[in-house]
Coordinates of C-alpha atoms in Angstrom, one line a residue:
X186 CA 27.3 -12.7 6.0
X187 CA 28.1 -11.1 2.5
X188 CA 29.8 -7.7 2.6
X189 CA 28.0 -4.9 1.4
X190 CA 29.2 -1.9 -0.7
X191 CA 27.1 1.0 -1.9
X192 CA 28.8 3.0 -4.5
X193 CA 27.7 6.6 -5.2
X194 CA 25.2 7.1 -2.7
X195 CA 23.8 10.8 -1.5
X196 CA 25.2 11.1 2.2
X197 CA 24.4 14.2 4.0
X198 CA 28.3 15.0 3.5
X199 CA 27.8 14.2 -0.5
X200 CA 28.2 11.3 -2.8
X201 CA 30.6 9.2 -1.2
X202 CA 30.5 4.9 -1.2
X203 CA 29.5 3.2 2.2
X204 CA 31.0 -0.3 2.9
X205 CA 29.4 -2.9 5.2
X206 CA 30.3 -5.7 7.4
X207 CA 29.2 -8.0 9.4
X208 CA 26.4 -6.4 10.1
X209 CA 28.2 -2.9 10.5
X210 CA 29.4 0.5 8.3
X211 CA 32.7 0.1 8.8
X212 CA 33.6 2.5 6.1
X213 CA 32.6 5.8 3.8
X214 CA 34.9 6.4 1.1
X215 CA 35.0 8.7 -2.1
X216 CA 36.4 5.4 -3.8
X217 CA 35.6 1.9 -2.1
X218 CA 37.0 -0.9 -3.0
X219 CA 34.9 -3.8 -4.4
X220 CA 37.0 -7.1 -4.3
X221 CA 34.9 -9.7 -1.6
X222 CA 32.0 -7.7 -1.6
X223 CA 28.4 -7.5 -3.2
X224 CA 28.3 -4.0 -5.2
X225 CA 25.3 -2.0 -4.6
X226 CA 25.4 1.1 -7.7
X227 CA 23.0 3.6 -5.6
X228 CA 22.8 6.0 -9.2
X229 CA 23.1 9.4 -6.4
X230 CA 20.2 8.0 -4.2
X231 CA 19.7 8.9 -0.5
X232 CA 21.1 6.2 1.7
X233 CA 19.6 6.7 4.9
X234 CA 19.5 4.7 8.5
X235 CA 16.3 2.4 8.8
X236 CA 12.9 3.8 9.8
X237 CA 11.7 2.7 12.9
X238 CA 8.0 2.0 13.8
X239 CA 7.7 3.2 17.5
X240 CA 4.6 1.3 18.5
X241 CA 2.5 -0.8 16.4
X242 CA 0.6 -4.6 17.0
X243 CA 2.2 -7.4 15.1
X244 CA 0.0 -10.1 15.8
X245 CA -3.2 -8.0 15.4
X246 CA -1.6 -6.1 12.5
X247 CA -1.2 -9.5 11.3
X248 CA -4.8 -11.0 12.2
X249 CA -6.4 -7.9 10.2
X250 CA -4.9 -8.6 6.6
X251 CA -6.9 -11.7 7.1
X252 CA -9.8 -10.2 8.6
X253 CA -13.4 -8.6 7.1
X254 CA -13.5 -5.3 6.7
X255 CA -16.1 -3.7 8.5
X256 CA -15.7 0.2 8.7
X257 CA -15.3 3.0 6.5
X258 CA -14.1 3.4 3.5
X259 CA -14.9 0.3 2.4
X260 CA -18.3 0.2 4.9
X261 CA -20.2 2.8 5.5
X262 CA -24.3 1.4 6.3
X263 CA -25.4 -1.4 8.2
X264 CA -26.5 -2.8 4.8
X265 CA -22.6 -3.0 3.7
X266 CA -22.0 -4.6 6.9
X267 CA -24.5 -7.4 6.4
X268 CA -23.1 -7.7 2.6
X269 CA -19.5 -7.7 4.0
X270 CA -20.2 -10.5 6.5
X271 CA -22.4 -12.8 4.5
X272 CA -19.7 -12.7 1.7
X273 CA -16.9 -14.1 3.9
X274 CA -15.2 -16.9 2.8
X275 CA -15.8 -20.3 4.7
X276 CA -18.3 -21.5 6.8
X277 CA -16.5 -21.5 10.2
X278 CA -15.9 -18.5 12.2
X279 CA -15.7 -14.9 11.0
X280 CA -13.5 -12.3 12.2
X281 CA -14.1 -8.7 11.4
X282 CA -12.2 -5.3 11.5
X283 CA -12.5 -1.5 11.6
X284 CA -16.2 -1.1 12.8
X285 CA -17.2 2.4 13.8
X286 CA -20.1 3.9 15.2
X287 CA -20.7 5.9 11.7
X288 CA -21.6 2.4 10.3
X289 CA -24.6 1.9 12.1
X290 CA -24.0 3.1 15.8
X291 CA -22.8 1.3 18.8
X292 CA -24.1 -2.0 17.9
X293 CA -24.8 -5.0 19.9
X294 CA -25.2 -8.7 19.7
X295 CA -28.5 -8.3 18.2
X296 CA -27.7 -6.0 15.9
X297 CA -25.2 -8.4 14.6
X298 CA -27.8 -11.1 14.1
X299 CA -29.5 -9.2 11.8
X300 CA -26.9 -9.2 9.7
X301 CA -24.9 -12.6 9.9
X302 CA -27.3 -15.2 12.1
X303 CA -26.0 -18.1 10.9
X304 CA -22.5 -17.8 11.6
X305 CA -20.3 -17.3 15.0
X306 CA -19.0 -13.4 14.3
X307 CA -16.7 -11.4 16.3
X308 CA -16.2 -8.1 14.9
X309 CA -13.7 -5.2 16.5
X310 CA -14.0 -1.8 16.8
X311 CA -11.6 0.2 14.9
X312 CA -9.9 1.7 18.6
X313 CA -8.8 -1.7 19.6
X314 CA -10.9 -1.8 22.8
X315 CA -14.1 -3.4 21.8
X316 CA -15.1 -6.8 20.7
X317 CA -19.1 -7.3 19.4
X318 CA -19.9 -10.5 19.1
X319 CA -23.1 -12.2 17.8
X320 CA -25.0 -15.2 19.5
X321 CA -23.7 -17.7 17.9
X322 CA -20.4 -17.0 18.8
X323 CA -21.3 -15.7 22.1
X324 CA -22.9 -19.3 22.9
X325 CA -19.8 -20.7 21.2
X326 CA -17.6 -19.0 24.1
X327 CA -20.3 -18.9 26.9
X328 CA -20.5 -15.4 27.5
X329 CA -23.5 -16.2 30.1
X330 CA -21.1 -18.3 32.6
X331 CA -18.2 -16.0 31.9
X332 CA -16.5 -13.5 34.8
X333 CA -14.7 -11.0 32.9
X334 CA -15.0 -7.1 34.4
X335 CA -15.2 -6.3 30.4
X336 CA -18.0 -9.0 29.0
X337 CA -21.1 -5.8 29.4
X338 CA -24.8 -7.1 30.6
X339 CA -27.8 -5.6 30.3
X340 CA -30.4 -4.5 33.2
X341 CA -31.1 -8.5 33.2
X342 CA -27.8 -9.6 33.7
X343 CA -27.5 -10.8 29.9
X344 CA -24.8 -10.4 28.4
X345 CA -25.0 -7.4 25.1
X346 CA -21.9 -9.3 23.0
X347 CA -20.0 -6.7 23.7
X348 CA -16.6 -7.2 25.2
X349 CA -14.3 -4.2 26.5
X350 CA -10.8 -4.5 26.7
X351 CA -11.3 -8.9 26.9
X352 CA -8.5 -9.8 24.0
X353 CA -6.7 -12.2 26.5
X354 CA -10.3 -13.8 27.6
X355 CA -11.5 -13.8 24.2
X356 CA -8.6 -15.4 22.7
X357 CA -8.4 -18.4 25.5
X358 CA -12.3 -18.9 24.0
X359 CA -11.5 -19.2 20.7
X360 CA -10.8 -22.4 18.3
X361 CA -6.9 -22.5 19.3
X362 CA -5.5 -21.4 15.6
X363 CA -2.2 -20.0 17.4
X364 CA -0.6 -16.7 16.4
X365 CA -0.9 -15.7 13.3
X366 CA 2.0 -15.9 10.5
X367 CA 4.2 -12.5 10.5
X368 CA 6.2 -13.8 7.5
X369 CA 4.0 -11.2 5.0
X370 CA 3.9 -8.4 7.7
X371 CA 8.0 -8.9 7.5
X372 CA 8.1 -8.4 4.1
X373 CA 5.8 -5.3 4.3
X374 CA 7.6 -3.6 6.6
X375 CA 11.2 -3.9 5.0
X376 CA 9.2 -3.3 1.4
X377 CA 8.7 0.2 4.0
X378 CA 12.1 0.8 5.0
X379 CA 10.9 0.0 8.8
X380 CA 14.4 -1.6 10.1
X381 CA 12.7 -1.7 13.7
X382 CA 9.9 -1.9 15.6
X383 CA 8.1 -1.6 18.8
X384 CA 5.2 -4.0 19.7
X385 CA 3.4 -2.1 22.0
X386 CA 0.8 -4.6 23.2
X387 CA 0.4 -5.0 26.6
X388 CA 0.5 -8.2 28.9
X389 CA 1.7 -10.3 26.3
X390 CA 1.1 -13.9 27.1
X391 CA 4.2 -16.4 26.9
X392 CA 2.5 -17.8 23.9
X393 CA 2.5 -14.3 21.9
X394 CA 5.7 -13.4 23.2
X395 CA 7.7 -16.5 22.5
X396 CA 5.8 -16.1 18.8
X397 CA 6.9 -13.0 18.3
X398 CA 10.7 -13.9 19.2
X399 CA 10.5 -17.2 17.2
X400 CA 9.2 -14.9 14.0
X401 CA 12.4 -12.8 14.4
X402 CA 15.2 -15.8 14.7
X403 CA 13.2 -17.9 12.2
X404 CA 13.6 -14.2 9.7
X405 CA 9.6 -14.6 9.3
X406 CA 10.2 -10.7 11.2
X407 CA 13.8 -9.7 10.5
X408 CA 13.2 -6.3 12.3
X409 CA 14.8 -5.2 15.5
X410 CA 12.2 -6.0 17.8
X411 CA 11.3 -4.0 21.0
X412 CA 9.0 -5.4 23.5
X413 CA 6.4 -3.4 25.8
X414 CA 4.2 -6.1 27.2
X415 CA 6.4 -7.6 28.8
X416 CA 6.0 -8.2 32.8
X417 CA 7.6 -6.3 35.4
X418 CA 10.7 -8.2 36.3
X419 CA 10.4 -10.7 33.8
X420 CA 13.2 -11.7 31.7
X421 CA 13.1 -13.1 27.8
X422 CA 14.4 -16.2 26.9
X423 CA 17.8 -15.8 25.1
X424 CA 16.5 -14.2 21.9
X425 CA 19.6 -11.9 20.5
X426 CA 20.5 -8.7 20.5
X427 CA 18.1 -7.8 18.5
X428 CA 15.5 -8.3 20.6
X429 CA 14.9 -6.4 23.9
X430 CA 12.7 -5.0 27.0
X431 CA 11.1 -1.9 26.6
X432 CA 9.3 0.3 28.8
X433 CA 6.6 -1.6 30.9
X434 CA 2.9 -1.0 29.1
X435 CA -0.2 0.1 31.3
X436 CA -3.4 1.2 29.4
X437 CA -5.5 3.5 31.0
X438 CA -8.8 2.3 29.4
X439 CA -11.2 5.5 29.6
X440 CA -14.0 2.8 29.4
X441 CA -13.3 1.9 32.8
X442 CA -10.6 5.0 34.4
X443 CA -8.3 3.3 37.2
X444 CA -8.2 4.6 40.5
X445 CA -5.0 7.2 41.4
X446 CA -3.9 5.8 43.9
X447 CA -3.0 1.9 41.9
X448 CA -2.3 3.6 38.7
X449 CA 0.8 5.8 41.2
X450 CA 1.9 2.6 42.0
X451 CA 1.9 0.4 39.2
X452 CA 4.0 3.1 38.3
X453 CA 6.5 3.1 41.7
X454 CA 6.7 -0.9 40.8
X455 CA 7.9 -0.8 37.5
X456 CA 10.3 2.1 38.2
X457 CA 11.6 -0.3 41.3
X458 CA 12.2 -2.9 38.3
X459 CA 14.6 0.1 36.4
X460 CA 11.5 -0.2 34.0
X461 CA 10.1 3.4 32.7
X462 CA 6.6 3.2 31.6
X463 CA 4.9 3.5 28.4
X464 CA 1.1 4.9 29.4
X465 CA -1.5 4.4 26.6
X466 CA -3.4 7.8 26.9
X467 CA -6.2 9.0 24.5
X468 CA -8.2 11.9 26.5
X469 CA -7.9 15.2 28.3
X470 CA -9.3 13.0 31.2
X471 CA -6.4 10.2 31.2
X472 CA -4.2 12.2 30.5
X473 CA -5.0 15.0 33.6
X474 CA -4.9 11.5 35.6
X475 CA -1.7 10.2 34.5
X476 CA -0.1 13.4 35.3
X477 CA -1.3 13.3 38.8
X478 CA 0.2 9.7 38.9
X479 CA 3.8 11.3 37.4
X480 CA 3.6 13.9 40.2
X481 CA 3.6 11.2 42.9
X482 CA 5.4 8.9 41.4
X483 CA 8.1 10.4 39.6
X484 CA 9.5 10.4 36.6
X485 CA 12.9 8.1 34.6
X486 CA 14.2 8.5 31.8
X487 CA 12.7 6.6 29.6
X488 CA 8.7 7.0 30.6
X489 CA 6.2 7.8 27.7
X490 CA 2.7 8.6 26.8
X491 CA 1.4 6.3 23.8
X492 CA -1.2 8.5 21.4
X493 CA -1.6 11.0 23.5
X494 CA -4.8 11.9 20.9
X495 CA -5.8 15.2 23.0
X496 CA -3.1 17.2 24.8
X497 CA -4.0 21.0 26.1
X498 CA -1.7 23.8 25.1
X499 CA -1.1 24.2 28.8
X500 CA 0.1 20.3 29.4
X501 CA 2.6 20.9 27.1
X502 CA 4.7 23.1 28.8
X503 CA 3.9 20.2 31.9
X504 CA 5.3 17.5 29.5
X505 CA 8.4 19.1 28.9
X506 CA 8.9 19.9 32.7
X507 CA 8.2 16.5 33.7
X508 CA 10.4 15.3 30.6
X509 CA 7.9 12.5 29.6
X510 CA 8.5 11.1 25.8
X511 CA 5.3 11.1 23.4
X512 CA 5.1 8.3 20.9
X513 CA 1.9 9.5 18.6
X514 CA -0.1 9.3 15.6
X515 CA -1.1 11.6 13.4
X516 CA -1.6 9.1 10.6
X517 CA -5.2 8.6 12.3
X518 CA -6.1 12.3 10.7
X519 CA -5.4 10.9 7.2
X520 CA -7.8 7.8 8.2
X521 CA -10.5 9.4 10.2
X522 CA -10.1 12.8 10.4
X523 CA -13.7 13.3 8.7
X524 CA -14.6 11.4 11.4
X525 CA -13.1 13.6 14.2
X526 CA -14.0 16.9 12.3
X527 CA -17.8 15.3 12.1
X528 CA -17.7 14.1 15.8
X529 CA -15.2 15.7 18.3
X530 CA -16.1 18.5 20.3
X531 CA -14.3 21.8 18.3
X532 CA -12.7 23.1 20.6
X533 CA -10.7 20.0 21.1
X534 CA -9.8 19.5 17.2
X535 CA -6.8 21.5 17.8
X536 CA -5.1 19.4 20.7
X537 CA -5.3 16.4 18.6
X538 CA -2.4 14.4 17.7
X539 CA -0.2 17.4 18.6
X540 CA 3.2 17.7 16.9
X541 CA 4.7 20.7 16.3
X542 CA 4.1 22.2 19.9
X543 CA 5.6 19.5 21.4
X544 CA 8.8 19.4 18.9
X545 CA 9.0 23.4 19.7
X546 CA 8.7 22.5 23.6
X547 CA 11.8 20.3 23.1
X548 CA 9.5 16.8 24.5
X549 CA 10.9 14.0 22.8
X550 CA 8.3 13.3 20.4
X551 CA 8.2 9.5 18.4
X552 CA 5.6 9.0 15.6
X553 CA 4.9 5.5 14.5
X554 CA 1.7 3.7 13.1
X555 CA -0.6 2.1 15.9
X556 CA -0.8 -0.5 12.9
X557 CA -3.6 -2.0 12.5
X558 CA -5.2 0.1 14.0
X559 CA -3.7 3.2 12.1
X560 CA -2.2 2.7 8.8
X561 CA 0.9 1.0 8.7
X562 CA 2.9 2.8 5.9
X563 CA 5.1 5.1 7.4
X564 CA 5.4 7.8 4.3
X565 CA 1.7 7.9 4.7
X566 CA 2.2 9.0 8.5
X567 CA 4.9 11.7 7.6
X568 CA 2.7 12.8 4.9
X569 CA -0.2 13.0 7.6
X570 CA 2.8 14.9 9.9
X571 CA 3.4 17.2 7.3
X572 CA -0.4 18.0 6.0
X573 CA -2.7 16.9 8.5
X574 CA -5.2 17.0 5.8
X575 CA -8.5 14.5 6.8
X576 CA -10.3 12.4 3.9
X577 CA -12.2 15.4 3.0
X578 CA -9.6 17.2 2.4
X579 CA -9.9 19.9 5.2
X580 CA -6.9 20.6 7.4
X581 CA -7.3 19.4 11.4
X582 CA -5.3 21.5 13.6
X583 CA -3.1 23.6 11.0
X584 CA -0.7 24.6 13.4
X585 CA 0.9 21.4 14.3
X586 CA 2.0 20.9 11.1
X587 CA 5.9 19.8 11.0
X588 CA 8.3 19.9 7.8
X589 CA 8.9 16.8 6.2
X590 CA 12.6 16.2 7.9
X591 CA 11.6 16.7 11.3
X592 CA 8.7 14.0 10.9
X593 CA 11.8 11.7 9.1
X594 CA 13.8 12.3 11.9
X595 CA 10.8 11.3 13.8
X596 CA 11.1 7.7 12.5
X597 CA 14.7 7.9 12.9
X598 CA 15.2 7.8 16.4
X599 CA 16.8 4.5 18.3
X600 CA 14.0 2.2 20.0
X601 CA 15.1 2.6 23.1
X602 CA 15.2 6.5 22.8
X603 CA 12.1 7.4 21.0
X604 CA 12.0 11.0 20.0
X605 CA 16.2 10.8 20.9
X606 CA 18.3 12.2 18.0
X607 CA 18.0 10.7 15.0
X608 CA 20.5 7.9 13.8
X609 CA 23.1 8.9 11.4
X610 CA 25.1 6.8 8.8
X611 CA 29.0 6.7 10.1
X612 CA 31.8 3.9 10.8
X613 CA 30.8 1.6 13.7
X614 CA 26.7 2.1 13.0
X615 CA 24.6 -0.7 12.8
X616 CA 24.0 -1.7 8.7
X617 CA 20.3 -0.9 9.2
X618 CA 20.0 1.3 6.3
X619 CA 17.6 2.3 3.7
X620 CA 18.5 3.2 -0.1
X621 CA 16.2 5.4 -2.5
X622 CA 15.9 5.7 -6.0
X623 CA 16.3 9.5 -5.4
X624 CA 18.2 12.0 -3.6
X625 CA 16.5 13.0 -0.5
X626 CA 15.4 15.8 -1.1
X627 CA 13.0 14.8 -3.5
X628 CA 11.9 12.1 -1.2
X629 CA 10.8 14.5 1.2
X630 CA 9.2 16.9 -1.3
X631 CA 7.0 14.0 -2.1
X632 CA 7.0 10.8 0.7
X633 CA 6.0 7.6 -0.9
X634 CA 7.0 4.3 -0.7
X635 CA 8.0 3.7 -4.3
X636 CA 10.8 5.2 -3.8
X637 CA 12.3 2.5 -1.1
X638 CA 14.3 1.0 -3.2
X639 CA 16.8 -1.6 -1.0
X640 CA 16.5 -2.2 3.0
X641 CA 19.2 -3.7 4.4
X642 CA 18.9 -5.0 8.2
X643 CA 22.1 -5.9 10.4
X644 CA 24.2 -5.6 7.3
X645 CA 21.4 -8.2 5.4
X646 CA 19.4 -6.9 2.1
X647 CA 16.1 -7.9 2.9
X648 CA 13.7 -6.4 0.4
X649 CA 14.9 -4.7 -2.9
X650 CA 12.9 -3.3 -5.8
X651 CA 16.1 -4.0 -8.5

């Protein structure tokens, strides 16, 4: 491993130089020495500790940048969905991404063979939690035979094509194609300054997982990687220290609510395991549920909501009791805010994707991407942070608004302590660090990407501009 030395970078105690090895700072100097070492002339830019992405999808995020788009802004009519589908490449099967009601409503199966017959189709919503498929490729996976709670039927016991919450079913279906490469997602991500990351999917199979960890030591992914989906008491085959256990996942799929009393004690198992939990939460009505479940089964440190899209005034002062985490996104108003301003209920547009309430509260609040679900840059969710401004242009929920260090420090945080203080840059630190072409505070007047201009990861340049 080559040492590292960053001469005349802006440190939050002044210009100083920053010397790295293996894989650590090991010193910050007015006047380093450069003999043995690769010289890094950082010209008064910010040098800052790696962002981290709290909870994003690689495999998926991966599967979508190969994938049709089917949903606003490049869709917006069932007549751009047909055009969409029957222009994809191939003649095999086509996978699609981003649909939304807007488009042309909660379509079904048949729906879908109006606008791509003649080719199997599976095309998912832009939540995550719904697969449509179209005949052909509902005869292709023989949707009539199947038993899955989530494969929907009509009065007649047919099934619509529509699949909730089935990825693992769907998946073992499919033309075997194994998971997809994360090589370009890797370079994205350091391109970012995203030094680590949190898969958040849940129940990942041994396939996905051992994918995900062959991506990292192969340097296809050569971000920390933290793992929610993996089972209660399981352990990962010997895969660094770079990559660990999280929290265990649960979803609580509002399309099908679970009952109290199991969700309690999936929660009482995991905390048996020393395992906190990580509860995918979008409504007021999960959320009131998962509360109950936090009441009667307690609370580590360590437990978390994911999204939590809707959260009361009065729950906030609740979180903060309890001492839950929140990992969220307010990256989804930039998206879809018209969306929200056009369809959720108004008196709710204020308890979406809360952030300065719960910073004020003191609950540990994370923000990260949902990638792909929400967009993947990370300056474009601390711009979202900072403005909350939807498509249109119109500000949802003003209020929450954060400054634009708070929603840095957001990123900043270790994996394991989302919403925890925010790294720093001193002797002993791990060398996940990110270099600008500016000092910061011009960064943060204006967040962008651009300005990344070297990521270095365990003491190991992995993307830089030059």
């Amino acid at each position: 491993m080559t040492d590292l030395t960053f001469r005349r970078v802006e440190l939050p105690v002044g210009i100083r130089d920053v010397v790295v090895r293996d894989g650590r700072v090991v010193e910050i100097t007015d006047d380093a020495p450069s003999h043995g070492s690769v010289v890094i002339d950082g010209r008064g830019g910010a040098l800052i500790p790696g962002l981290h992405d709290h909870h994003l999808h690689l495999h998926a995020t991966a599967a979508a940048a190969e994938s049709i788009r089917c949903g606003p802004p490049e869709v917006t009519d069932l007549a751009g969905l047909t055009a969409a589908l029957t222009g994809a490449p191939g003649d095999g099967w086509i996978r699609g991404v981003g649909y939304t009601e807007t488009v042309g409503g909660l379509i079904d199966r048949s729906a879908l063979d109006r606008c791509t017959p003649d080719r199997p189709v599976r095309i998912q919503h832009r939540s995550g939690a719904l697969w449509i498929l179209n005949t052909r490729a509902a005869d292709l996976v023989d949707l009539e035979q199947a038993d899955h709670p989530g494969i929907e039927r009509d009065e007649r016991g047919r099934p619509t094509g529509r699949l909730w919450r089935a990825d693992d079913w769907l998946r073992d279906h499919l033309p075997d194609a194994g998971p997809p490469s994360l090589s370009a997602l890797g370079e994205s991500l350091s391109a970012f300054g995203i030094t680590g990351i949190t898969d958040a999917s849940p129940d990942l199979s041994r396939e996905s997982r051992d994918a995900l960890i062959a991506a990292h030591r192969t340097g296809q992914l050569p971000q920390r990687l933290h793992l929610l989906g993996v089972g209660i008491g399981d352990d990962l085959p010997d895969a660094g220290p770079a990559v660990t256990v999280g929290p265990y996942k649960i979803v609580i799929a509002d399309s099908g609510l679970p009952d109290l009393a199991d969700l309690t004690e999936r929660i009482r198992q995991a905390h048996t395991h020393r395992r906190p939990v990580a509860v995918h939460c979008v409504s007021r009505v999960a959320l009131a549920l998962l509360l109950a479940a936090f009441r009667d089964a307690g609370v580590i440190d360590g437990d978390r909501i994911e999204h939590g899209a809707i959260i009361g005034a009065g729950t906030v002062t609740e979180l903060a009791e309890l001492g839950v985490r929140v990992v969220t996104q307010p990256g989804f108003l930039a998206d879809r805010g018209d969306d929200y301003l056009a369809r959720v209920d108004a008196a709710d547009l204020p308890d979406l994707y809360r952030c300065r309430s719960l910073l004020d509260h003191h609950v540990p609040t994370a923000l990260s991407s949902d990638a792909p679900y929400g967009p993947l840059d990370p300056w474009a969710v601390i711009r979202a942070a900072i403005e909350r401004r939807a498509p249109t242009g119109e500000i949802v929920g003003e209020a929450e608004r954060i400054r634009a260090d708070e929603a840095l420090d957001c990123h900043l945080a270790p994996l394991d302590d989302p919403g925890g203080e925010a790294r720093q840059i001193r002797p002993g630190a791990d060398a996940d660090l990110v270099l600008f072409d500016r000092p910061l505070a011009e960064v943060l007047d204006d967040p962008r990407s651009d300005m990344v201009r070297c990521t270095v990861i365990r003491g190991e340049r992995k993307f830089d501009r030059g």
